[in-house]
Amino acid sequence: MNNKTLENQRILIVDDQRAFQLMFKGILYSMGATNVAFAPTGEQALAKCANVNYDILFVDYHLGVGKNGKQLLEDLREKKLLGPHSIFMLVTGENTVPMVMSAVELEPDDYLVKPFSQNVLRSRIQRIKRKKTQLAGVYQALFDEQAEHVVTLCRQEIGTEGRYQQFCKRVLVENLIKLNHLDEAEYILQEALSQRRSGWALLLQAKVYYRQDRFEDSMVLCQEAIENNRYFAEAYDIQAQNYRAMGDIDSAFSSIQAAAEIAPYSMQRQYLVMEIARDLNNIPQQVLASKQLYEITRRSIKQDIIHLLNYIRTVIEAAVRADEPASRNRYQQEVSLALQRVKRDEMMTREINFDLFEALCQARLESLNGAQYQAKKTYAAVSEELHDQHQILPDAIFLLNQIGEYEQAATLQKLLPAELMANPVLNSLFGDQQHFVDQKQLQFGELNKAGIKSYKEGNFTAAVRQFEAALEVAPMNTGSALNLIQASIQLLNSQQRHKSRELFERCKKTFRVVDNMPLPEHHRVRYKELLQQFDKLRDEFRR
């Protein structure tokens, strides 16, 4: 084409550098452009695309504060603001491997590294336009997410033996896999690989084998793909999944780490990092991956508050499980910094009561530092607000389990919406805590049961000792506290002449566990009866 390459094209330049905007505008005008708009931020670009259907977007990867170019591309696709005919080109002056590979994985129409010449720009645009024109039906079906129609159109195009048949084979196989037509996908891939050992075919065949539980076969293809291209992050992903399925968790972690180093800005990849790190009980890596998920989504369309909440929950859980005081303190500081940062971040979406979430987090930290009564008091102060705050219910449950209020935690857990538990990180956090709680509950249950048995046998001294031991395991457990109070009152009543002042004071102190706390009805009735009995003893000690 001549210098009219961009005639009648609506063009948007998204770049925060005014000098580059003007320079680039000059290049585009010399190529025939007359309709060029600018946006300095991803947010402004998104707003412009909502009103204008641009033909070509040149988007800088780094856009200062706010969304970056990759996040803008995700948003435009999610909101269907990037038409099937539109060309999206990422532009950057940075050519580090993680940056380039993370951008390429999202498959923009092209990726330009500054500086570039007008001839390079023209040839790239012409090539993409020819492809989009020839495969307009395929791109429209992909845009409409009609996998069956994509398959039909790709088969037709492959039949013409045109220049885009390799691209169409790849799209065809991807959609067959999406439709779970694995045998058909395998047949096409084997034929393609017999002609040429291309990276896309190796990867998709490895994916098919993995889905068919043929892990060894999948591993061979992953290795070949990686030997051909050591920056093939997706091949490392499938390799990690194969290792994990085969029970070699250490090798799985090495593979997924390699993938994350090459291209760290993939949500799916970071979820896999977390899962494998959890298999290894590698707490620092769980925290790191959770933070990365939050950072990836913070400015994008996927900015679900769950990623922020899960990051902070993961750090608290790390503090709870830390053996070394220094590690525990470091994680506690990270929680405090994260909470402060969110409160200062005006762009962070908050569809929750963040003050309530913060209060529950602080209560968990108080419990961790031994301030069990203060933690329970905090819960009592906010418990009435929890009913319509489903996103925060998990934090109340985590807190109640942490202080030993297992019955109340189980009651709240029944209120959790099923869709909330679909989040893999939250699900794993519940699983981790449940394992911890099961051990504690078993120990607590045995002590509490022994105390009840001793009480029924009239051995109040043993009962007091056993209930006290139970409260050491679950310091704020209402039922056990009431049991201890009841056994202590009976033991004091049995001491005819010299009632133990020390036992009386311990009993008085135990009332703090239940005083002014939200109680189930059966506990509330019992509490009032025991309080009346204790008041009589109090009168005796005053005389």
Coordinates of C-alpha atoms in Angstrom, one line a residue, residues 253 273-274 276-291 311 313-324 327-328 330-331 334 429 432:
F253 CA 6.9 -26.4 41.8
V273 CA 1.6 -21.4 41.9
M274 CA -0.6 -21.1 45.1
I276 CA 1.4 -26.3 44.3
A277 CA 2.9 -24.1 47.1
R278 CA 0.1 -25.2 49.3
D279 CA 0.8 -28.9 48.5
L280 CA 4.4 -28.2 49.7
N281 CA 3.3 -26.2 52.7
N282 CA 5.4 -23.4 51.3
I283 CA 3.8 -20.4 53.1
P284 CA 6.0 -17.6 51.7
Q285 CA 5.2 -18.6 48.1
Q286 CA 1.5 -18.8 48.9
V287 CA 1.7 -15.2 50.2
L288 CA 3.7 -14.1 47.2
A289 CA 1.3 -15.6 44.7
S290 CA -1.8 -14.2 46.5
K291 CA -0.2 -10.8 46.4
Y311 CA -4.4 -11.7 49.9
R313 CA -6.4 -13.5 54.6
T314 CA -3.5 -15.5 53.2
V315 CA -1.0 -13.3 55.1
I316 CA -2.9 -13.6 58.3
E317 CA -3.0 -17.4 57.9
A318 CA 0.8 -17.3 57.3
A319 CA 1.2 -15.4 60.6
V320 CA -1.0 -17.9 62.4
R321 CA 1.1 -20.8 61.1
A322 CA 4.5 -19.2 61.5
D323 CA 6.8 -20.9 63.9
E324 CA 9.4 -18.1 64.3
S327 CA 8.2 -14.3 60.7
R328 CA 5.0 -13.9 62.5
R330 CA 6.8 -9.6 59.5
Y331 CA 3.5 -11.1 58.3
E334 CA 2.4 -6.9 56.0
L429 CA -7.9 -21.2 53.1
D432 CA -6.2 -25.3 55.7

